[in-house]
XYZ file of C-alpha atoms in Angstrom:
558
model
C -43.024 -10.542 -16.740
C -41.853 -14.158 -17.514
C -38.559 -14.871 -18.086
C -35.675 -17.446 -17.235
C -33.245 -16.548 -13.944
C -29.946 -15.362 -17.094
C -32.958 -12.868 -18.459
C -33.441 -11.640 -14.553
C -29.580 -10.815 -14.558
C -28.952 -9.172 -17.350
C -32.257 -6.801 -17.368
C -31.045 -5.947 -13.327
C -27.786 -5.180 -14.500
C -29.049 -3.094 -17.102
C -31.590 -0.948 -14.896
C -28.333 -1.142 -12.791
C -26.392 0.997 -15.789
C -29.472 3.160 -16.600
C -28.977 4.172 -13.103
C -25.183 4.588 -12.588
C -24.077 4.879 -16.382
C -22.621 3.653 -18.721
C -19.648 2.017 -16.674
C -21.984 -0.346 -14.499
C -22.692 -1.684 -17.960
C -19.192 -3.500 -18.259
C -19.313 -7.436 -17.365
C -15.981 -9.147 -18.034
C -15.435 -12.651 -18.741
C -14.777 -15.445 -20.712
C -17.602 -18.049 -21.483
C -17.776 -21.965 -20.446
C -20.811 -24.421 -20.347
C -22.148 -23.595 -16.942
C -22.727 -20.049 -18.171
C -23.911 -20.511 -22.016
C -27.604 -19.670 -20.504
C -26.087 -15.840 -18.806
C -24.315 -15.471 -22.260
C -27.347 -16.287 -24.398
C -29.381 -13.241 -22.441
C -25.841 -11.117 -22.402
C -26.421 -11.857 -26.422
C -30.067 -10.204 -26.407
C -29.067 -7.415 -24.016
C -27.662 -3.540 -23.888
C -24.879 -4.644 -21.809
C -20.981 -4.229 -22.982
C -19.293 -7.344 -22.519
C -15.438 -7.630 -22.746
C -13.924 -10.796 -23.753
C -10.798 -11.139 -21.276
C -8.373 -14.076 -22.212
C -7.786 -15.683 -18.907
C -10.358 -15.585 -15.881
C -8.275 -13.376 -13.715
C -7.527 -10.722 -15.867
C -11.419 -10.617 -16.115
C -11.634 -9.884 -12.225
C -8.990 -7.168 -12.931
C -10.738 -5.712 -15.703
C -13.922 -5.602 -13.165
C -11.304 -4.053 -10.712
C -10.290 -1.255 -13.218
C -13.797 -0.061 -13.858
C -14.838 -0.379 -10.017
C -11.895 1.501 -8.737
C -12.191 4.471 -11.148
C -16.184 4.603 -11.042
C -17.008 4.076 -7.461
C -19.518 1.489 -8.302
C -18.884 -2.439 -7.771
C -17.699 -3.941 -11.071
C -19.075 -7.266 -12.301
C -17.110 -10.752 -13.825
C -18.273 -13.393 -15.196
C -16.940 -17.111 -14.891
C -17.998 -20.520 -15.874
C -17.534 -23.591 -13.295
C -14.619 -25.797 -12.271
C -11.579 -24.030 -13.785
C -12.954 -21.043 -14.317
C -14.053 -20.053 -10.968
C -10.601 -21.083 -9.515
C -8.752 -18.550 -11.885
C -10.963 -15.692 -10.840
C -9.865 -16.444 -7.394
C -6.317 -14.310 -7.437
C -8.381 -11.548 -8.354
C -10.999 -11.887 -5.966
C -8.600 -12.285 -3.024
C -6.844 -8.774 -4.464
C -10.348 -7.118 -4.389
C -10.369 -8.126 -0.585
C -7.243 -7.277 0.420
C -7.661 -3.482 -1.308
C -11.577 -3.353 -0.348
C -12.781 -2.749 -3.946
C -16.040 -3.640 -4.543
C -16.828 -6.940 -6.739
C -19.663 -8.923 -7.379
C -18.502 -11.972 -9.963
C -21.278 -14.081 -11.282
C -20.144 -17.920 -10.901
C -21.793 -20.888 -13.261
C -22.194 -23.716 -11.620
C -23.199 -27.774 -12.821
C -26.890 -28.365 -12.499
C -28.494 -28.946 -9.295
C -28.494 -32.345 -9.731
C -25.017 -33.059 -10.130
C -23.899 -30.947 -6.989
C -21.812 -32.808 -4.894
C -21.103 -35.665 -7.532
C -17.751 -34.340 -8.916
C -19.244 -33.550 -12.290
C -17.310 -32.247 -15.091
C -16.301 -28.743 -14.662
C -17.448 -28.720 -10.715
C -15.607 -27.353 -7.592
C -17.404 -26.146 -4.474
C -17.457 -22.411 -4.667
C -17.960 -21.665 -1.569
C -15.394 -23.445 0.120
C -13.031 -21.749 -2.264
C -14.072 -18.123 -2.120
C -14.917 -17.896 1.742
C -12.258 -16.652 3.225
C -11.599 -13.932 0.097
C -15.360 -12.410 0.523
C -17.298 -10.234 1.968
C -20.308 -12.627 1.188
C -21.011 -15.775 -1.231
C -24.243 -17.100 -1.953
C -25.435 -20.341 -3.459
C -28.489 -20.207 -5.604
C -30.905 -22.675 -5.680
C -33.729 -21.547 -7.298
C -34.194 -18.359 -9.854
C -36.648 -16.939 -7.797
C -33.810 -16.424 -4.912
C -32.326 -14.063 -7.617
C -35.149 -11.616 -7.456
C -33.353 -11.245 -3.502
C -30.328 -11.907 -3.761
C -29.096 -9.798 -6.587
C -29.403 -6.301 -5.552
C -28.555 -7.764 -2.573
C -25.171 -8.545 -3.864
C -24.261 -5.416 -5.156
C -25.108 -3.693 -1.300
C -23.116 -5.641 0.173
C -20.040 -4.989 -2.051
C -20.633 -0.982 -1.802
C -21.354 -1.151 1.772
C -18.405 -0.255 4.897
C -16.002 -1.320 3.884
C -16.377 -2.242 -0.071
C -14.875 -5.779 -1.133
C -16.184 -8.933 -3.235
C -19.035 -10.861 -3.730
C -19.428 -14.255 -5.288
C -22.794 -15.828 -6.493
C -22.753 -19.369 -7.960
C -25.481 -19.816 -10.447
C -26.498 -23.812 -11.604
C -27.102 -23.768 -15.101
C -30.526 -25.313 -14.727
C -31.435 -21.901 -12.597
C -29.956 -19.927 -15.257
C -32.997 -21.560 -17.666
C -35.504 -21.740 -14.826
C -38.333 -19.697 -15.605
C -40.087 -17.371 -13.162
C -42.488 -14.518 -13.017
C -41.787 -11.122 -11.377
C -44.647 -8.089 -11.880
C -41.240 -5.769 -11.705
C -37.421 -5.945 -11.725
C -35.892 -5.592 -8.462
C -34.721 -2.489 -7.426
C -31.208 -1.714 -6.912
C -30.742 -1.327 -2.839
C -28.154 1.633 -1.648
C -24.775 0.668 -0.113
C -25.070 0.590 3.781
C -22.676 3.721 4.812
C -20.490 2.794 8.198
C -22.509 4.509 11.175
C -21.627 8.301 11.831
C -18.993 8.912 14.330
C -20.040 9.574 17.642
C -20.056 13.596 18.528
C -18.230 12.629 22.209
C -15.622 10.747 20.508
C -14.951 13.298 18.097
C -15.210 16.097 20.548
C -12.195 14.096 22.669
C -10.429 13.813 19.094
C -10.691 17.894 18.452
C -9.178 18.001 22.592
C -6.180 15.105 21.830
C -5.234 17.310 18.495
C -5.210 20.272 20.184
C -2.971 19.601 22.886
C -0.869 17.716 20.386
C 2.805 19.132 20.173
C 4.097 16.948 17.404
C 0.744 14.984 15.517
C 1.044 13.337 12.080
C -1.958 12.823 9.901
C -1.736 9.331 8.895
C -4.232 8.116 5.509
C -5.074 4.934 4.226
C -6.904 3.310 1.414
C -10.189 3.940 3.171
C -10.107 8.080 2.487
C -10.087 7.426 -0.734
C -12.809 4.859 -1.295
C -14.504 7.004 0.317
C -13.639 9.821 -1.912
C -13.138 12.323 0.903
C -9.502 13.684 -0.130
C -10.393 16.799 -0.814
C -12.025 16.478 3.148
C -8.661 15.059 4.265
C -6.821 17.820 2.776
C -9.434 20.697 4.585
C -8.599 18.915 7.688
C -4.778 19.307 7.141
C -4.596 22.541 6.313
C -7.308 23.981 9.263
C -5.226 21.720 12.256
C -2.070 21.935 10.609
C -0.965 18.673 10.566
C 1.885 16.788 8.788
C 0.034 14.317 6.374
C 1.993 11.220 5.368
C -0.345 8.379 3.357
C 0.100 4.711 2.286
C 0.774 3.262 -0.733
C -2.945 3.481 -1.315
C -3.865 6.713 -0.461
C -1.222 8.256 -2.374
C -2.429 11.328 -4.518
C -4.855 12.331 -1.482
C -2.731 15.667 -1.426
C -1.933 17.503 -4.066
C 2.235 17.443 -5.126
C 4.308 19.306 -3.317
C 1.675 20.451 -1.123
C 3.398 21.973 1.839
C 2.119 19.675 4.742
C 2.436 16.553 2.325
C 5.180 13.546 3.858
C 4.449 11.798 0.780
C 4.297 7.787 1.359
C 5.805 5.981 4.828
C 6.945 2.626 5.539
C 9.088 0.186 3.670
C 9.857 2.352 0.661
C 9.075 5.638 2.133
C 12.048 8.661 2.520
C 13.496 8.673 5.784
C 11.992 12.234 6.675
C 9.102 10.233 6.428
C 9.929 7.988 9.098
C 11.446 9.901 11.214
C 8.380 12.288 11.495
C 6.663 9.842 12.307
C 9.406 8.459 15.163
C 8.842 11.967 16.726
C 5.531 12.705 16.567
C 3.576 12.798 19.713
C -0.220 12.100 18.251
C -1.080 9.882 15.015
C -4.591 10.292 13.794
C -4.742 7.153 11.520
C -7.816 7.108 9.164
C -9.035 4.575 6.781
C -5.633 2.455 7.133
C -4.709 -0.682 8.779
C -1.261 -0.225 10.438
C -0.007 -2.996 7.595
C 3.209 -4.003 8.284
C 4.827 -2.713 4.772
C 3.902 1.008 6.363
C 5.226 -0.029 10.031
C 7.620 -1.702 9.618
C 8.723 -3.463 13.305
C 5.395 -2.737 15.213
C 6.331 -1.979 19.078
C 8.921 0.569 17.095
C 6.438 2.586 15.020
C 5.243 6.163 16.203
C 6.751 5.116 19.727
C 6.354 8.042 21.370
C 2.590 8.639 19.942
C -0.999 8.095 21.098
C -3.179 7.162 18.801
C -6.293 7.914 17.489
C -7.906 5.541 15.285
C -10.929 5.822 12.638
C -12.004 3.245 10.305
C -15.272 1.594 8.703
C -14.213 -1.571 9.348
C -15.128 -2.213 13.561
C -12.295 -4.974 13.124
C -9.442 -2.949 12.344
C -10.015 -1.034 15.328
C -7.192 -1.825 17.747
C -6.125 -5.356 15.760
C -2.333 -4.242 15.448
C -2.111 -1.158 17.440
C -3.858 -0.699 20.615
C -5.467 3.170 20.095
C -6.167 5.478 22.603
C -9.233 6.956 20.855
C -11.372 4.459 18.218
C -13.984 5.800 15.772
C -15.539 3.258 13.624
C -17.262 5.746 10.827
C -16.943 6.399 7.557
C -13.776 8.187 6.647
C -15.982 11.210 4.821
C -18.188 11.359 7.696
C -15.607 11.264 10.322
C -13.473 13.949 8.303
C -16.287 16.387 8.096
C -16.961 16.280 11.486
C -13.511 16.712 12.551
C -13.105 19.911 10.111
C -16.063 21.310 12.278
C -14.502 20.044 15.751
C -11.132 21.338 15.554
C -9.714 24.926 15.694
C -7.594 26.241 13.464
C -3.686 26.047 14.542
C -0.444 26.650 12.853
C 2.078 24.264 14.578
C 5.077 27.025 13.623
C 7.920 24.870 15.690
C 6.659 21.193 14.595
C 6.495 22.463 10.912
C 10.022 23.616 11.306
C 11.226 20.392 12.569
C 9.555 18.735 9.562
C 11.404 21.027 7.332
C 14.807 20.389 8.986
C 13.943 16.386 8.878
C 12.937 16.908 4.966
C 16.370 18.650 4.355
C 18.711 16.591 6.206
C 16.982 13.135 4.532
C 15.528 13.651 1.565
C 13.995 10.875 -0.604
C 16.614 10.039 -3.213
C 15.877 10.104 -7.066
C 18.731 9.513 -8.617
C 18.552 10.537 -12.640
C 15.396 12.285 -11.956
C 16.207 14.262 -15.220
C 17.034 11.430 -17.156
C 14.683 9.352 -19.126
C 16.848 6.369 -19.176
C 16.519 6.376 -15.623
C 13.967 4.880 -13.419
C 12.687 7.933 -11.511
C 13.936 9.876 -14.976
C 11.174 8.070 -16.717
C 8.273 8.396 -14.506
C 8.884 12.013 -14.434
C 8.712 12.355 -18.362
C 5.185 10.175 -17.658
C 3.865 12.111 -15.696
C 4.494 15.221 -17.819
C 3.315 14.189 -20.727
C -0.271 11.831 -19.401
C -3.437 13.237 -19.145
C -3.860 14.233 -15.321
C -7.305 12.511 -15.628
C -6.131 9.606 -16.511
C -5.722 6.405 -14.495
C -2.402 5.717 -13.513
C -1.764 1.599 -12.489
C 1.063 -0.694 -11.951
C 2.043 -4.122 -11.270
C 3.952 -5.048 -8.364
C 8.062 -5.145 -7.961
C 10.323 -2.306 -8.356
C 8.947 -0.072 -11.085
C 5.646 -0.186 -8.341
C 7.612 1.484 -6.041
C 9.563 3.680 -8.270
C 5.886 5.186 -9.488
C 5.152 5.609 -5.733
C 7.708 7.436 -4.581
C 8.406 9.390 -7.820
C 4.978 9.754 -10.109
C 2.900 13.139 -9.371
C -0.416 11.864 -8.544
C -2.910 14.663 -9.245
C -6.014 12.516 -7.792
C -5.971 9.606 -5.659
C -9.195 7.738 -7.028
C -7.059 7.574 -10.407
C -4.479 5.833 -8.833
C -4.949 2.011 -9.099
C -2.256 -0.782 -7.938
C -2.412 -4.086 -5.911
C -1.248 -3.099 -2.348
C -3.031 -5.472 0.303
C -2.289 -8.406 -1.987
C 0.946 -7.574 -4.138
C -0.346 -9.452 -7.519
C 2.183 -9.655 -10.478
C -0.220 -9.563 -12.847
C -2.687 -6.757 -12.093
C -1.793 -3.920 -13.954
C -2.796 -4.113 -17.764
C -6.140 -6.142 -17.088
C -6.918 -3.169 -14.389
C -5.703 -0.158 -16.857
C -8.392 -1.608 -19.247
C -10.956 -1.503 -17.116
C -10.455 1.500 -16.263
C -10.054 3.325 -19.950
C -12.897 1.564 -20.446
C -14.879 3.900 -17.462
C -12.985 6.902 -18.254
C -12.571 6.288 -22.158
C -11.323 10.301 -22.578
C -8.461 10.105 -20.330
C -7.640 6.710 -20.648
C -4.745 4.905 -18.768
C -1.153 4.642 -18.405
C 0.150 0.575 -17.170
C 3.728 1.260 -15.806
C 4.883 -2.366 -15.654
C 8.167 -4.536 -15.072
C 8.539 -7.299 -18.058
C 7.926 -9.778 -15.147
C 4.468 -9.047 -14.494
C 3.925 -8.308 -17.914
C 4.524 -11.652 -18.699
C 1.350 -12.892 -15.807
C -1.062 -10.937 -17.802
C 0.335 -11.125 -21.212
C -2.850 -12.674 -23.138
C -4.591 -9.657 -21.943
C -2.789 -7.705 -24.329
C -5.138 -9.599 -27.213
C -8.047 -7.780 -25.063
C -6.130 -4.418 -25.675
C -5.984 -4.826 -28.931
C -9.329 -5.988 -30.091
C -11.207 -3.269 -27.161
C -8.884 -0.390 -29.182
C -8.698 1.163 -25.754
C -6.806 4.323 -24.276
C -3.991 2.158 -22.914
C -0.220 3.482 -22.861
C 1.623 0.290 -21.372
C 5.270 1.455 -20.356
C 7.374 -1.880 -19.376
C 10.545 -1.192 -17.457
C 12.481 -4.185 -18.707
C 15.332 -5.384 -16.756
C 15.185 -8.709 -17.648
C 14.768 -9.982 -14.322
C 12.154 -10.293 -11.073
C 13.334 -6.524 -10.094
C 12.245 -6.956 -6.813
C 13.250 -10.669 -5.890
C 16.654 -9.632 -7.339
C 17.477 -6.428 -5.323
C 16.431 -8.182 -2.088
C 18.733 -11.399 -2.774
C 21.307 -8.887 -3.003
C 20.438 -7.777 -0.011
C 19.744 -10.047 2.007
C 20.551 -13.027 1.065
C 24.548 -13.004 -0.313
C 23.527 -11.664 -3.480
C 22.290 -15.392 -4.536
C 20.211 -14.977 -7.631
C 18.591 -17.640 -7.596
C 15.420 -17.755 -9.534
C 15.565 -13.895 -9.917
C 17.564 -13.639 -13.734
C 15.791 -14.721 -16.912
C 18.547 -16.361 -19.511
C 16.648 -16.097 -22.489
C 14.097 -12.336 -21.626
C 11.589 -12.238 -24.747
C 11.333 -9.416 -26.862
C 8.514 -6.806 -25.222
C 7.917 -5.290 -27.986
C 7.218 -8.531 -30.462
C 4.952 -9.902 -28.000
C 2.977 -6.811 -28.092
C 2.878 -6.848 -32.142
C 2.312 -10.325 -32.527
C -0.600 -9.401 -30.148
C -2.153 -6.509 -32.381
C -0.312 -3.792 -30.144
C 1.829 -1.094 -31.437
C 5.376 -0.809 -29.830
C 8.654 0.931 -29.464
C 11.496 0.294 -28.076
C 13.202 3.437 -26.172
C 16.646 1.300 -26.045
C 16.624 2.085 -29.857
C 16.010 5.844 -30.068
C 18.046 8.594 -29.233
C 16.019 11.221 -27.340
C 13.592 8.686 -24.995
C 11.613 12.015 -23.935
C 10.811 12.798 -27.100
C 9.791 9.146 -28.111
C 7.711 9.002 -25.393
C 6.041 12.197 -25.789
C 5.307 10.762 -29.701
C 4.262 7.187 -28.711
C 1.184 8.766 -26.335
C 0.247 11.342 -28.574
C -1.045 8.473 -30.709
C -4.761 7.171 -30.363
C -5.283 3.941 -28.881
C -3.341 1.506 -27.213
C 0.584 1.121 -27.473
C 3.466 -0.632 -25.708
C 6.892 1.272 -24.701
C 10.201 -0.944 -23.678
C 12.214 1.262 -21.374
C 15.154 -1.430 -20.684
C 16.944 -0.441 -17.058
C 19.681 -1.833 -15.308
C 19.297 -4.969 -13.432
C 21.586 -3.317 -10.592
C 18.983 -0.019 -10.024
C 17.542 -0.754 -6.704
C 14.622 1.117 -4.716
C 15.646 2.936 -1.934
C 15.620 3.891 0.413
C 14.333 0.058 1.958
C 13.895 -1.528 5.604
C 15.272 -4.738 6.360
C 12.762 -7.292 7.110
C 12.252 -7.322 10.808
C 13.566 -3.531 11.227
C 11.969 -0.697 12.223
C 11.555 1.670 9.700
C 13.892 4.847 10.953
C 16.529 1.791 10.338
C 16.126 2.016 6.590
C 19.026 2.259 4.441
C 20.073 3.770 0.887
């Protein structure tokens, strides 16, 4: 077989979808002159290629179809400039272990290291925001290094990969007798049977435990596991902001989210409980709030595929480095069942006494009003993401979440931004079900040009912007926090939403306009394609209940 190093790409990536389906097909970018060679083979090839409008929302749109299909999504992005504006989305693929590989043009050999036009040193840039970045010098490398890539992002813990690819290797012609074949993901090692024996003995003599998931259950798509494991030790479950959906609603043992947003029941389990199995999270400070004040009284057991998160913030008592699946399976075998009558109880008294507010949860014109008439009227397969700022946590604490892996929003990372480049990648690997973008006009506004990529894509998109006219988030904690000095936090002259979107190709309406919002809503989804919904709310609507920075979180208030 002779053919140049772009030809090598594009023929692995499509043995890669032949393999996987049609969603490991997607590549995302935007083409520049380091990358003409990829995009003359992308030209000749079987693979879908989405035209984003700015490099980042490419990386999002790579995010979108990772998250949803399990499989490391791909971006594309020329030198110089356009390898610095991937870099936002690369760092978010880090900080929320989503797998990642983005293909990087680089200036020809020759002019590395000469400040060419167009040329910035990848690797310095992307080192820290990897799991691995490799510099190509010569196509043959690619033969290696390309399945190699794509391991490494699906292996352990999942995250990004970067290769940089010199245009002159992108033309440089080689001879293989056979493509090479795509390499499994590396699964974390299986936990150790003595370690998870002394796990089943810590549980069972365990008066008060909490059940405490991160994001790592469900890339490992073991909720279904978590939730056998619940039920048979009967333990209180509480979850992060990205494991939420890993229990079904209302599910009797569910605590729903903890930390900075959570309900106080929440916390205050959690202040009780004796034992705190923690697997697949972090102990990030948004769910711990002050440190030496979370789960005080409470050993800790801690699991995770990550050796490195092991005892970084909270010294455990018992630590498992497996894979969450793995270690969940074998701890459904270990334990015995038990009921925990008494420590249920107290649960239920905590619940009652401080309940998480939702004020207007019945009206539309409401925030948590107008997540509930989402959630009744979108597709439970579909994919459900935000941006970041209030209406973020509004969804958390208030939206329904039938299945965790459809649940997509930057947590680790917190990136305005995010949310419609992500919802169109992932329509585009669930194209039935589609997604739902429930947005705040501010982070509309850092992703805006990607609404041109709605429109010309056609895709199963439902964008719902909670408009306040102001940085929600920044807003409510000035009020706070800082003598109600809005400074920066107010916009004088808020654009019209719903022009923006039209002038883009996007349908829109405006639920300030109508008089029965339910009903509008319910009309604006039922029609195919993408479409934009205003929902204007209050500047003064806060999120609560909140800790103050620096507080523990049974300090909260609202």
């Amino acid at each position: 077989m002779d053919i140049n190093g772009a030809e090598l790409i594009t023929r692995f990536l499509e043995a890669r979808m032949d393999a996987l389906g049609a969603s490991a097909g997607v590549v995302s970018g935007i083409p520049g002159g380091a990358l003409l060679p990829l995009y003359r083979a992308l030209a000749d090839s079987r693979l879908t290629h989405v035209l984003a409008r700015h490099e980042q929302g490419a990386g999002f749109i790579a995010q979108g179809v990772a998250r949803v299909s399990g499989h490391a999504g791909v971006c594309l992005a020329t030198s110089g400039p356009g390898l610095t504006n991937t870099v936002t989305a690369i760092a978010d693929a880090k900080a929320d272990s989503v797998p990642l590989v983005c293909l990087a043009g680089q200036v020809p050999r020759a002019l590395i290291g000469t400040d060419a036009f167009q040329e910035v040193r990848t690797g310095h840039i992307v080192d820290s925001i990897t799991k691995a970045s490799f510099e190509v010098r010569a196509a043959e490398d690619l033969v290696d290094l390309l399945p190699e890539a794509f391991r490494i992002a699906e292996s352990g813990r999942p995250g990004p990969v970067v290769i940089e690819l010199p245009k002159d290797v992108q033309t440089e012609r080689l001879r293989i007798d056979s493509l090479p074949a795509l390499r499994p993901a590396t699964r974390a090692p299986a936990p150790d049977a003595t370690a998870i024996g002394r796990a089943a003995e810590m549980i069972a003599r365990a008066q008060r435990p909490v059940l405490y998931l991160g994001g790592g259950v469900t890339q490992a798509r073991a909720q279904h596991l978590a939730q056998a494991f619940a039920e048979r030790a009967g333990l209180p479950t509480t979850t992060t902001l990205m494991a939420l959906g890993t229990l079904p609603p209302e599910h009797p043992l569910g605590l729903g989210m903890l930390g900075l947003h959570g309900a106080r029941y929440t916390n205050l389990v959690l202040d009780e409980c004796d034992l705190l199995i923690a697997i697949g999270c972090r102990f990030d400070d948004r769910a711990t709030g002050r440190l030496d004040r979370f789960a005080p009284h409470a050993e800790v057991i801690h699991i995770d595929a990550d050796r490195r998160e092991l005892g970084k913030l909270r010294a455990p008592q018992l630590a498992i480095c497996a894979d969450a699946g793995a270690a969940l399976r074998a701890l459904i075998d270990a334990v015995k069942p038990q009921l925990r009558a008494d420590w249920l109880a107290r649960v239920g008294t905590l619940r009652r006494e401080f309940p998480l507010p939702r004020p207007g949860h019945d009206d539309a014109r409401k925030p948590h009003g107008l997540i509930a008439a989402i959630a009744a009227i979108a597709d439970p397969q579909a994919a459900i993401s935000t941006d970041v700022g209030q209406h973020q946590m509004w969804v958390a604490q208030s939206y329904p979440f039938p299945r965790g892996d459809r649940w997509l929003t930057s947590g680790g990372l917190g990136t305005m931004g995010f949310g419609v480049p992500a919802a169109i990648g992932a329509a585009l690997a669930n194209p039935q079900a589609g997604a739902v973008c429930i947005s705040g006009d501010g982070s509309l506004l850092m992703s805006v040009q990607e609404l041109a990529t709605l429109a010309e894509l056609q895709a199963n998109v439902k964008i719902v912007v909670m408009d306040n006219s102001a940085l929600g988030m920044v807003r409510q904690q000035q009020q706070l926090f800082y003598d109600s000095r809005f400074a920066g936090s107010l916009y004088r002259h808020p654009p019209s939403c719903c022009a923006i979107a039209e002038s883009f190709g996007v349908p829109a309406i405006d639920l300030g306009f109508v008089r029965d919002p339910a009903e509008a809503l319910r009309a604006a989804f039922a029609q195919p394609g993408p479409m934009l919904i205003r929902a204007p709310i209050a500047a003064e609507e806060m999120v609560l209940p909140v800790v103050m920075p620096g507080a523990a979180n049974t300090e909260a208030i609202g």
